[in-house]
Coordinates of C-alpha atoms in Angstrom, one line a residue:
M6 CA 0.0 0.0 0.0
K7 CA 1.3 3.4 -0.9
F8 CA 0.1 6.9 0.1
Y9 CA -0.2 9.0 -3.0
F10 CA -0.8 12.1 -0.9
K11 CA 2.8 13.4 -1.0
F12 CA 2.7 16.4 1.3
L13 CA 5.0 15.1 4.1
A14 CA 5.8 18.5 5.6
L15 CA 8.8 19.3 3.6
F16 CA 7.8 23.0 3.1
L17 CA 10.1 23.2 0.1
I18 CA 8.2 25.7 -2.0
V19 CA 7.5 28.1 0.9
C20 CA 11.3 28.5 1.2
L21 CA 11.5 29.5 -2.4
G22 CA 10.1 32.9 -1.5
F23 CA 6.5 32.3 -2.5
S24 CA 3.5 33.9 -0.7
T25 CA 2.0 32.7 2.5
N26 CA -0.7 31.0 0.5
S27 CA 1.8 28.6 -1.1
A28 CA 1.4 24.8 -0.9
F29 CA 3.5 22.7 1.3
G30 CA 5.8 21.6 -1.5
H31 CA 7.4 18.2 -1.9
G32 CA 8.9 18.8 -5.4
L33 CA 6.9 15.9 -7.0
G34 CA 4.3 15.9 -9.7
G35 CA 1.5 17.1 -7.5
E36 CA 0.5 19.5 -4.8
M37 CA -2.4 19.6 -2.3
H38 CA -2.8 23.1 -0.8
P39 CA -3.9 23.7 2.8
P40 CA -7.6 24.6 3.1
R41 CA -8.8 28.1 2.2
T42 CA -12.1 29.6 3.2
I43 CA -14.4 30.2 0.2
G44 CA -17.9 31.5 1.3
D45 CA -19.2 29.3 4.1
R46 CA -16.8 26.4 3.7
D47 CA -13.1 25.4 3.6
A48 CA -11.9 24.3 0.2
T49 CA -8.8 22.5 -0.9
L50 CA -7.1 22.7 -4.2
S51 CA -5.0 19.9 -5.7
I52 CA -2.9 20.0 -8.8
D53 CA -1.2 17.0 -10.4
V54 CA 0.9 16.2 -13.5
S55 CA 0.8 12.6 -14.7
P56 CA 3.1 11.0 -15.5
S57 CA 5.3 13.1 -13.2
T58 CA 8.5 12.2 -15.0
Y59 CA 10.1 13.9 -18.0
D60 CA 10.5 11.5 -21.0
P61 CA 11.5 13.0 -24.3
N62 CA 10.2 9.9 -26.0
D63 CA 6.8 10.3 -24.6
P64 CA 5.7 14.0 -24.8
E65 CA 2.2 13.5 -23.4
N66 CA 1.3 14.5 -19.9
F67 CA -2.0 15.3 -18.2
V68 CA -2.7 18.2 -15.8
T69 CA -5.5 18.0 -13.3
L70 CA -6.8 20.8 -11.1
K71 CA -9.5 19.8 -8.5
L72 CA -11.3 22.0 -6.0
F73 CA -13.1 20.2 -3.2
N74 CA -14.8 20.7 0.2
S75 CA -12.1 20.1 2.8
E76 CA -14.5 18.4 5.2
T77 CA -16.7 16.3 2.9
E78 CA -14.2 15.9 0.0
A79 CA -17.1 16.7 -2.3
I80 CA -16.1 18.3 -5.6
I81 CA -17.0 22.0 -5.9
E82 CA -18.6 22.5 -9.3
H83 CA -18.6 25.3 -11.9
V84 CA -15.1 26.5 -11.1
T85 CA -13.2 28.9 -13.3
F86 CA -9.4 28.9 -12.9
I87 CA -6.6 31.1 -14.2
L88 CA -3.4 29.0 -14.4
E89 CA 0.0 30.5 -14.9
L90 CA 3.0 28.2 -15.4
K91 CA 6.7 29.3 -15.3
K92 CA 10.1 27.5 -15.6
D93 CA 13.3 29.2 -14.4
G94 CA 11.4 32.4 -13.9
E95 CA 10.2 32.5 -17.5
R96 CA 6.4 32.4 -18.2
I97 CA 5.3 29.4 -20.3
F98 CA 1.6 30.3 -20.4
R99 CA -1.2 32.0 -18.5
Y100 CA -4.7 30.8 -19.5
M101 CA -8.2 30.8 -18.1
F102 CA -9.9 27.4 -17.8
H103 CA -13.4 26.3 -16.8
D104 CA -15.0 23.0 -15.7
E105 CA -18.6 22.4 -14.9
F106 CA -17.7 19.7 -12.4
G107 CA -14.8 21.5 -10.8
N108 CA -12.4 18.7 -11.9
L109 CA -10.3 20.2 -14.7
N110 CA -8.2 17.8 -16.7
F111 CA -6.3 18.7 -19.8
R112 CA -3.8 17.0 -22.0
V113 CA -0.3 18.5 -22.7
I114 CA 1.6 17.5 -25.8
S115 CA 5.1 19.1 -25.5
N116 CA 7.1 19.9 -28.6
D117 CA 9.7 22.5 -29.8
S118 CA 7.3 24.7 -31.8
D119 CA 7.2 28.4 -31.4
K120 CA 3.8 28.8 -29.8
I121 CA 1.1 26.9 -27.8
E122 CA -2.1 25.9 -29.6
I123 CA -5.3 25.1 -27.7
N124 CA -7.8 22.5 -28.9
G125 CA -11.1 23.1 -26.9
V126 CA -14.1 25.3 -26.5
Q127 CA -14.6 28.5 -24.5
E128 CA -17.1 29.0 -21.8
P129 CA -19.4 31.8 -23.0
L130 CA -19.5 34.0 -19.8
L131 CA -15.8 34.5 -18.9
G132 CA -14.2 32.7 -21.8
G133 CA -12.4 29.9 -19.9
W134 CA -11.1 27.0 -22.0
M135 CA -13.1 23.8 -21.7
R136 CA -13.1 20.3 -23.3
G137 CA -15.2 19.8 -26.3
N138 CA -18.1 17.3 -26.5
D139 CA -16.0 14.4 -27.7
Q140 CA -12.5 15.8 -27.4
P141 CA -10.2 16.4 -24.4
L142 CA -9.0 19.9 -23.8
T143 CA -5.4 19.8 -25.3
L144 CA -2.5 22.2 -25.2
T145 CA 0.2 21.6 -27.7
G146 CA 3.6 23.4 -27.8
P147 CA 6.8 24.2 -25.8
I148 CA 5.4 23.4 -22.3
F149 CA 7.2 20.6 -20.5
S150 CA 10.4 20.7 -22.5
S151 CA 12.7 19.4 -19.7
G152 CA 12.7 17.9 -16.3
G153 CA 12.9 20.1 -13.2
L154 CA 10.8 22.5 -11.2
Y155 CA 7.8 24.3 -12.7
E156 CA 6.3 27.1 -10.7
Y157 CA 2.6 27.8 -10.9
K158 CA 0.0 30.3 -9.8
V159 CA -3.7 29.4 -9.6
E160 CA -6.5 32.0 -9.3
V161 CA -10.1 30.8 -8.5
L162 CA -12.6 33.1 -10.1
T163 CA -16.0 31.3 -9.9
V164 CA -17.5 28.5 -7.8
D165 CA -20.9 26.7 -7.6
S166 CA -22.3 28.5 -10.7
D167 CA -20.9 30.1 -13.8
T168 CA -22.3 33.5 -12.7
N169 CA -21.0 33.3 -9.1
V170 CA -17.9 35.4 -9.6
L171 CA -16.0 35.8 -6.3
D172 CA -15.6 39.3 -5.0
V173 CA -12.0 38.5 -4.0
R174 CA -10.1 35.9 -6.1
V175 CA -8.5 33.0 -4.2
E176 CA -4.8 32.9 -5.2
L177 CA -2.5 29.9 -4.6
E178 CA 1.1 29.4 -5.6
G179 CA 3.4 26.5 -5.6
A180 CA 5.6 24.3 -7.8
I181 CA 5.6 20.9 -9.3
S182 CA 8.4 18.9 -10.8
L183 CA 9.1 16.5 -13.6
A184 CA 11.7 14.1 -12.7
D185 CA 14.7 12.3 -14.3
T186 CA 14.6 8.8 -12.7
K187 CA 17.3 6.1 -12.8
T188 CA 17.4 2.8 -11.0
F189 CA 20.7 1.2 -9.8
G190 CA 21.3 -2.2 -8.3
V191 CA 23.4 -2.4 -5.1
T192 CA 24.5 -5.3 -2.9
D193 CA 24.6 -5.1 0.9
S194 CA 27.1 -6.7 3.3
Q195 CA 24.9 -9.8 3.4
N196 CA 25.2 -10.2 -0.3
Q197 CA 21.5 -9.2 -0.8
S198 CA 20.6 -7.2 -3.9
H199 CA 18.5 -4.0 -3.7
D200 CA 17.2 -1.6 -6.4
V201 CA 17.9 2.0 -5.5
Q202 CA 16.2 4.9 -7.4
V203 CA 17.8 8.3 -7.8
I204 CA 15.4 11.0 -8.9
S205 CA 16.8 14.3 -10.1
Y206 CA 14.6 17.4 -10.5
F207 CA 17.5 19.4 -12.1
D208 CA 19.5 17.4 -14.6
V209 CA 20.5 13.8 -15.5
I210 CA 22.3 11.5 -13.1
N211 CA 25.7 9.9 -13.8
N212 CA 28.5 7.9 -12.1
F213 CA 26.4 6.2 -9.4
D214 CA 28.3 4.2 -6.9
F215 CA 27.6 2.4 -3.6
D216 CA 30.3 1.6 -1.1
S217 CA 29.5 0.3 2.4
N218 CA 27.4 3.0 4.0
Q219 CA 27.4 5.7 1.4
M220 CA 26.0 6.4 -2.1
S221 CA 27.4 8.8 -4.6
F222 CA 26.4 10.2 -8.0
S223 CA 27.1 13.2 -10.2
M224 CA 25.1 15.7 -12.2
P225 CA 26.1 18.3 -14.8
F226 CA 26.2 21.8 -13.4
D227 CA 27.8 25.0 -14.7
W228 CA 29.2 26.8 -11.6
N229 CA 29.9 29.9 -13.8
Q230 CA 26.2 30.5 -14.7
D231 CA 24.1 33.2 -13.2
L232 CA 23.0 31.6 -10.0
E233 CA 20.3 34.2 -9.4
Q234 CA 18.3 32.3 -12.0
L235 CA 18.2 29.1 -9.8
S236 CA 15.6 28.4 -7.2
V237 CA 16.5 25.0 -5.8
I238 CA 18.5 21.8 -6.6
H239 CA 16.4 18.8 -5.4
E240 CA 17.6 15.2 -5.5
E241 CA 15.9 12.1 -4.1
I242 CA 17.2 8.7 -3.2
R243 CA 14.6 6.0 -2.8
V244 CA 15.8 3.2 -0.6
P245 CA 13.7 0.0 -0.5
N246 CA 12.5 -0.9 3.0
T247 CA 14.3 -4.2 2.8
F248 CA 17.7 -2.4 2.7
G249 CA 18.0 -2.3 6.4
E250 CA 21.7 -1.3 6.4
F251 CA 20.9 2.0 4.7
L252 CA 17.8 2.9 6.8
S253 CA 19.2 5.4 9.3
T254 CA 17.5 8.1 11.4
K255 CA 20.1 10.6 10.1
Y256 CA 22.1 11.0 6.9
D257 CA 25.1 13.2 6.1
A258 CA 25.0 14.8 2.7
Y259 CA 28.0 16.1 0.8
L260 CA 28.3 18.3 -2.3
N261 CA 31.7 18.3 -4.0
D262 CA 33.1 16.9 -0.8
I263 CA 31.6 19.8 1.3
L264 CA 29.5 18.6 4.2
L265 CA 26.0 20.2 3.9
P266 CA 23.9 21.5 6.8
D267 CA 21.6 18.9 8.5
D268 CA 18.4 20.6 7.3
I269 CA 19.3 19.9 3.7
V270 CA 18.3 16.2 4.2
T271 CA 14.7 15.2 4.9
I272 CA 13.6 11.6 5.6
D273 CA 10.3 10.7 4.0
D274 CA 8.6 7.4 4.8
Y275 CA 5.2 8.0 3.1
S276 CA 5.5 4.7 1.2
F277 CA 5.3 1.2 2.9
D278 CA 7.7 -0.1 0.2
D279 CA 10.6 2.4 0.4
R280 CA 12.1 5.4 2.1
T281 CA 12.7 8.7 0.1
V282 CA 15.7 10.7 1.3
H283 CA 15.4 14.3 0.0
M284 CA 18.5 16.5 -0.6
T285 CA 17.3 20.0 -1.2
V286 CA 19.8 22.8 -1.8
Y287 CA 18.5 26.3 -2.1
R288 CA 19.9 29.2 -4.1
E289 CA 21.5 31.1 -1.2
L290 CA 23.5 28.0 -0.1
I291 CA 24.5 27.2 -3.7
K292 CA 25.9 30.7 -3.9
E293 CA 27.8 30.3 -0.6
L294 CA 29.3 27.0 -1.8
K295 CA 30.3 28.2 -5.3
E296 CA 33.9 29.1 -4.6
E297 CA 34.8 26.0 -2.7
A298 CA 32.7 23.6 -4.8
S299 CA 34.1 24.8 -8.1
K300 CA 37.6 23.9 -6.9
V301 CA 36.5 20.3 -7.2
S302 CA 34.7 20.7 -10.5
D303 CA 33.3 23.8 -12.3
S304 CA 31.2 21.6 -14.6
Q305 CA 29.4 19.2 -12.3
I306 CA 28.1 18.5 -8.8
D307 CA 29.2 15.3 -7.0
F308 CA 26.6 14.3 -4.4
R309 CA 27.3 11.8 -1.6
L310 CA 24.8 10.5 0.9
K311 CA 26.1 8.6 4.0
T312 CA 24.4 7.0 6.9
S313 CA 25.4 9.0 10.1
D314 CA 26.8 7.5 13.2
Q315 CA 24.5 9.9 15.1
T316 CA 20.8 9.4 15.9
Q317 CA 18.5 12.2 14.9
F318 CA 15.0 12.3 16.5
P319 CA 12.2 12.9 16.1
L320 CA 11.2 11.5 12.7
E321 CA 8.1 13.2 11.4
F322 CA 5.3 13.2 8.9
A323 CA 2.1 15.2 8.2
T324 CA -1.1 13.4 7.6
P325 CA -2.6 13.6 4.0
D326 CA -5.6 15.6 5.3
Y327 CA -3.3 18.2 6.8
R328 CA -4.9 17.8 10.3
F329 CA -1.8 16.5 12.2
K330 CA 1.9 16.5 12.2
V331 CA 3.2 13.3 13.9
F332 CA 6.6 13.0 15.6
L333 CA 8.3 9.7 16.6
S334 CA 11.3 8.7 18.6
W335 CA 12.3 5.7 20.7
E336 CA 14.5 4.4 23.4
P337 CA 16.9 2.6 23.3
E338 CA 18.1 4.0 19.9
I339 CA 18.8 0.5 18.6
I340 CA 15.7 -1.6 18.4
R341 CA 16.7 -5.1 19.2
A342 CA 14.7 -8.2 19.2
G343 CA 14.0 -9.6 22.7
E344 CA 14.5 -6.2 24.3
P345 CA 11.7 -3.8 25.2
V346 CA 11.7 -0.6 23.2
T347 CA 9.6 2.5 24.2
F348 CA 8.2 4.5 21.3
F349 CA 7.4 8.2 22.0
V350 CA 4.8 9.8 19.7
D351 CA 3.5 13.4 19.6
F352 CA 0.5 14.7 17.7
D353 CA 0.5 18.3 16.8
E354 CA -2.6 19.8 15.1
L355 CA -2.1 21.9 12.0
F356 CA -4.1 25.0 11.3
S357 CA -5.8 25.0 14.7
A358 CA -5.7 26.8 18.0
K359 CA -3.6 23.9 19.3
T360 CA -5.7 23.3 22.4
K361 CA -4.5 20.4 24.5
R362 CA -6.8 17.5 24.3
V363 CA -7.1 13.7 24.1
T364 CA -7.6 11.6 20.9
E365 CA -7.8 8.0 19.9
Y366 CA -5.6 6.3 17.3
D367 CA -4.4 2.9 16.0
L368 CA -0.8 1.8 16.2
T369 CA 0.1 -1.1 13.9
V370 CA 3.5 -2.7 13.1
I371 CA 3.5 -4.4 9.7
Q372 CA 6.2 -6.7 8.4
N373 CA 6.2 -8.6 5.1
D374 CA 2.5 -7.5 4.6
A375 CA 1.5 -9.1 7.9
E376 CA 0.4 -7.3 11.1
I377 CA 2.8 -8.4 13.9
Y378 CA 1.4 -5.9 16.4
K379 CA -1.8 -3.8 16.7
K380 CA -3.3 -1.8 19.4
H381 CA -6.0 0.9 19.7
L382 CA -4.7 3.7 21.9
T383 CA -5.7 7.0 23.5
G384 CA -3.2 9.8 23.6
N385 CA -2.5 13.5 24.0
V386 CA -2.7 16.1 21.3
N387 CA -0.8 19.4 21.3
S388 CA 0.8 18.4 24.5
D389 CA 4.3 18.9 25.9
T390 CA 4.2 15.3 27.2
S391 CA 4.8 12.6 24.7
N392 CA 2.6 9.5 24.4
S393 CA 4.7 6.4 25.1
H394 CA 4.2 2.8 24.3
T395 CA 6.5 -0.2 24.9
I396 CA 6.9 -3.1 22.5
T397 CA 9.1 -6.2 22.7
F398 CA 9.8 -7.7 19.3
T399 CA 10.7 -11.4 19.1
P400 CA 13.7 -12.8 17.2
E401 CA 11.6 -13.9 14.2
H402 CA 10.7 -10.2 13.7
T403 CA 14.3 -9.3 13.0
G404 CA 14.5 -7.1 9.9
T405 CA 12.7 -4.0 8.6
A406 CA 9.1 -3.1 9.5
N407 CA 6.6 -0.4 9.2
I408 CA 5.1 1.4 12.2
F409 CA 1.8 2.7 11.0
F410 CA -0.4 5.3 12.8
S411 CA -4.0 5.5 11.5
N412 CA -7.5 6.6 12.3
I413 CA -6.1 9.5 14.3
D414 CA -9.0 11.3 15.9
E415 CA -11.3 8.9 14.0
N416 CA -10.3 10.3 10.6
T417 CA -9.3 7.7 8.0
L418 CA -7.0 10.2 6.2
S419 CA -5.2 11.1 9.4
R420 CA -2.5 8.4 9.0
G421 CA 1.1 7.9 8.2
N422 CA 4.0 5.5 8.3
F423 CA 7.6 5.2 9.6
I424 CA 10.1 2.6 8.6
I425 CA 12.0 1.0 11.5
V426 CA 14.8 -1.6 11.7
I427 CA 14.6 -4.4 14.2
E428 CA 18.1 -5.7 14.9
P429 CA 18.8 -9.4 15.9
P430 CA 19.5 -10.3 19.5
L431 CA 23.1 -9.8 20.6
E432 CA 25.4 -12.8 20.1
S433 CA 25.7 -13.2 23.9
Q434 CA 22.0 -13.5 24.2
T435 CA 21.8 -16.0 21.3
S436 CA 24.6 -18.1 22.7
N437 CA 23.1 -18.2 26.1
S438 CA 19.6 -18.9 24.9
K439 CA 20.1 -22.7 25.4
S440 CA 20.9 -22.4 29.0
E441 CA 18.7 -19.4 30.0
I442 CA 15.5 -21.4 30.6
P443 CA 12.6 -19.9 32.6
S444 CA 12.8 -21.3 36.1
W445 CA 9.2 -22.4 36.3
I446 CA 9.8 -25.0 33.6
K447 CA 11.9 -26.9 36.3
N448 CA 8.6 -27.5 38.2
N449 CA 7.2 -29.3 35.2
A450 CA 10.4 -31.4 34.9
G451 CA 10.3 -32.3 38.6
W452 CA 6.6 -33.3 38.5
W453 CA 7.3 -35.5 35.4
A454 CA 10.4 -37.1 37.1
D455 CA 8.4 -38.0 40.3
G456 CA 5.4 -39.3 38.3
S457 CA 3.0 -36.4 39.0
I458 CA 2.4 -35.9 35.3
D459 CA 2.7 -38.6 32.5
D460 CA 4.9 -38.7 29.4
D461 CA 2.3 -37.3 27.1
A462 CA 1.6 -34.3 29.3
F463 CA 5.4 -33.6 29.5
V464 CA 5.9 -33.9 25.7
Q465 CA 2.9 -31.7 24.9
G466 CA 4.2 -29.1 27.4
I467 CA 7.7 -29.1 25.9
Q468 CA 6.2 -28.9 22.3
F469 CA 4.2 -25.8 23.3
L470 CA 7.2 -24.1 25.0
I471 CA 9.4 -24.6 21.9
K472 CA 6.7 -23.5 19.5
E473 CA 6.1 -20.3 21.5
N474 CA 9.9 -19.7 21.6
I475 CA 9.9 -19.8 25.4
L476 CA 12.2 -22.8 25.4
Q477 CA 14.9 -22.4 22.7
V478 CA 16.3 -25.6 21.3
P479 CA 18.5 -25.8 18.2
I480 CA 16.6 -27.2 15.2
T481 CA 17.7 -30.7 14.3
T482 CA 16.8 -33.1 11.5
S483 CA 14.3 -35.6 13.0
Q484 CA 13.8 -39.1 11.9
E485 CA 10.5 -41.1 12.1
S486 CA 10.2 -42.7 15.5
T487 CA 9.4 -46.5 15.8
N488 CA 9.3 -46.3 19.5
N489 CA 7.6 -43.5 21.4
E490 CA 9.0 -44.5 24.7
I491 CA 11.2 -41.9 26.4
P492 CA 14.6 -43.3 27.6
S493 CA 14.9 -43.5 31.4
W494 CA 18.1 -41.4 31.3
I495 CA 16.1 -38.4 30.0
K496 CA 13.6 -38.7 32.8
N497 CA 16.5 -39.0 35.3
N498 CA 18.1 -35.9 33.8
A499 CA 14.8 -34.0 34.2
G500 CA 14.7 -34.9 37.9
W501 CA 18.4 -34.0 38.4
W502 CA 17.9 -30.7 36.5
A503 CA 14.9 -29.9 38.7
D504 CA 16.9 -30.3 41.9
G505 CA 19.9 -28.5 40.5
S506 CA 22.3 -31.5 40.2
I507 CA 22.9 -30.9 36.5
D508 CA 22.9 -27.6 34.4
D509 CA 20.5 -26.4 31.7
D510 CA 22.6 -27.6 28.8
A511 CA 22.4 -31.2 30.0
F512 CA 18.6 -31.0 30.2
V513 CA 18.4 -29.4 26.7
Q514 CA 20.5 -32.2 25.3
G515 CA 17.8 -34.6 26.3
I516 CA 15.1 -32.5 24.6
E517 CA 17.3 -32.4 21.4
Y518 CA 17.5 -36.2 21.5
L519 CA 13.7 -36.5 21.7
M520 CA 13.3 -34.0 18.8
K521 CA 15.9 -35.8 16.7
N522 CA 14.2 -39.2 17.2
G523 CA 10.7 -37.8 16.4
V524 CA 9.3 -38.2 20.0
I525 CA 8.8 -34.4 20.1
T526 CA 7.7 -32.7 16.9
V527 CA 7.2 -29.0 16.4
N528 CA 5.3 -27.7 13.3

């Protein structure tokens, strides 16, 4: 399952100097703006480009603008938009559009012609372009001519009816990107293969390399150009959630061997399948780095992303409905199977008075598409005190997992995901697991030795303890038993073990014998 609401609290476009009505930008092929009041309701505008990648061999894209009620998600009809699109500060077009159902969709066919041609009809009142009866609304011309960041401005002129012209236009600004995407195969220390995607919103990627705990790649870049024309350089690395070695709470990013500030890197776990690590370098920092970076190369940028030795908390996400920002941390910093870990979660309401209150939510841990833990909880919102919850993962849960918060405040869209790594037990714990047997099992062994319980009851009890991982016995190859009688020496061992005459290992050897000879079987 993936979340296609890609807000994730990156605030990229706000930092580009846009107005306070800008979207919370993520630099992908779509934006969903925070609610704005129109008349007696709050409305949300979304804009998307599909596909969201630049492909010179496939010049067709579709642009969708949708205005809907923020509370009910019902489409607002009879909407007239003005859409302005820019690239690198240069206007591509500024046209008026109209859709009776408030869900504007038009086709873009990009080419290298001198002008843009529109195939559609015009709404008679204000003249907004609409689709024809049997033809999609189509814009053909020099529109999406390269990958990268495209700035837009949307003005809403009418809602609910064609004649309901708003006294004050609603204006929204933001940016969307068309990406250059490449996939690279890497091999981890366990000789497992993983596909890593690098997505560039600026130029093509070259010279990818993976070595131990770091990835590197380069991109053409003219350091002698007029840097005032730049807004941002945005790169993404998508790491599959199976690649546990490269799933860190903190990453160090380098540009031409210069360590970048921590806030350049943002961790984004919106997907269950992979983690997106954003590297976002803004114009002012690019200008500061120019002299030093150009000493390494004046014609390219060498990026390097490395897992940090430090832990950085909290991780965070914003819910797709823009109601909450969720923060997560845990202690101890290394989540290890067999040891309790306490998760600390904070819920902060967005666009509210931030009054302290209590809410309900679901916490689910998912691994390999299966729920390994789930609990319905009650916690604080807008509080200085974190909500805490302790979980102990078993050794079979070693690996990566998704910790999923959902139904926050009973809203199905108030949800989000973090990727965690559950480390195996320490070697000392594993090596001692044979001898560290819960003491109460000795009571059963003593009762069996003195005849208080029969052989079948003892065997069934041992089977249950092994199956539930309470009694850990090395797996051995069993053979079909022709005699279900238990040797007397094993019963003697059980009695001696119960009174302390022999150690745990000697008792476990007897259980291993029974398993090897098919007397005890565990499915």
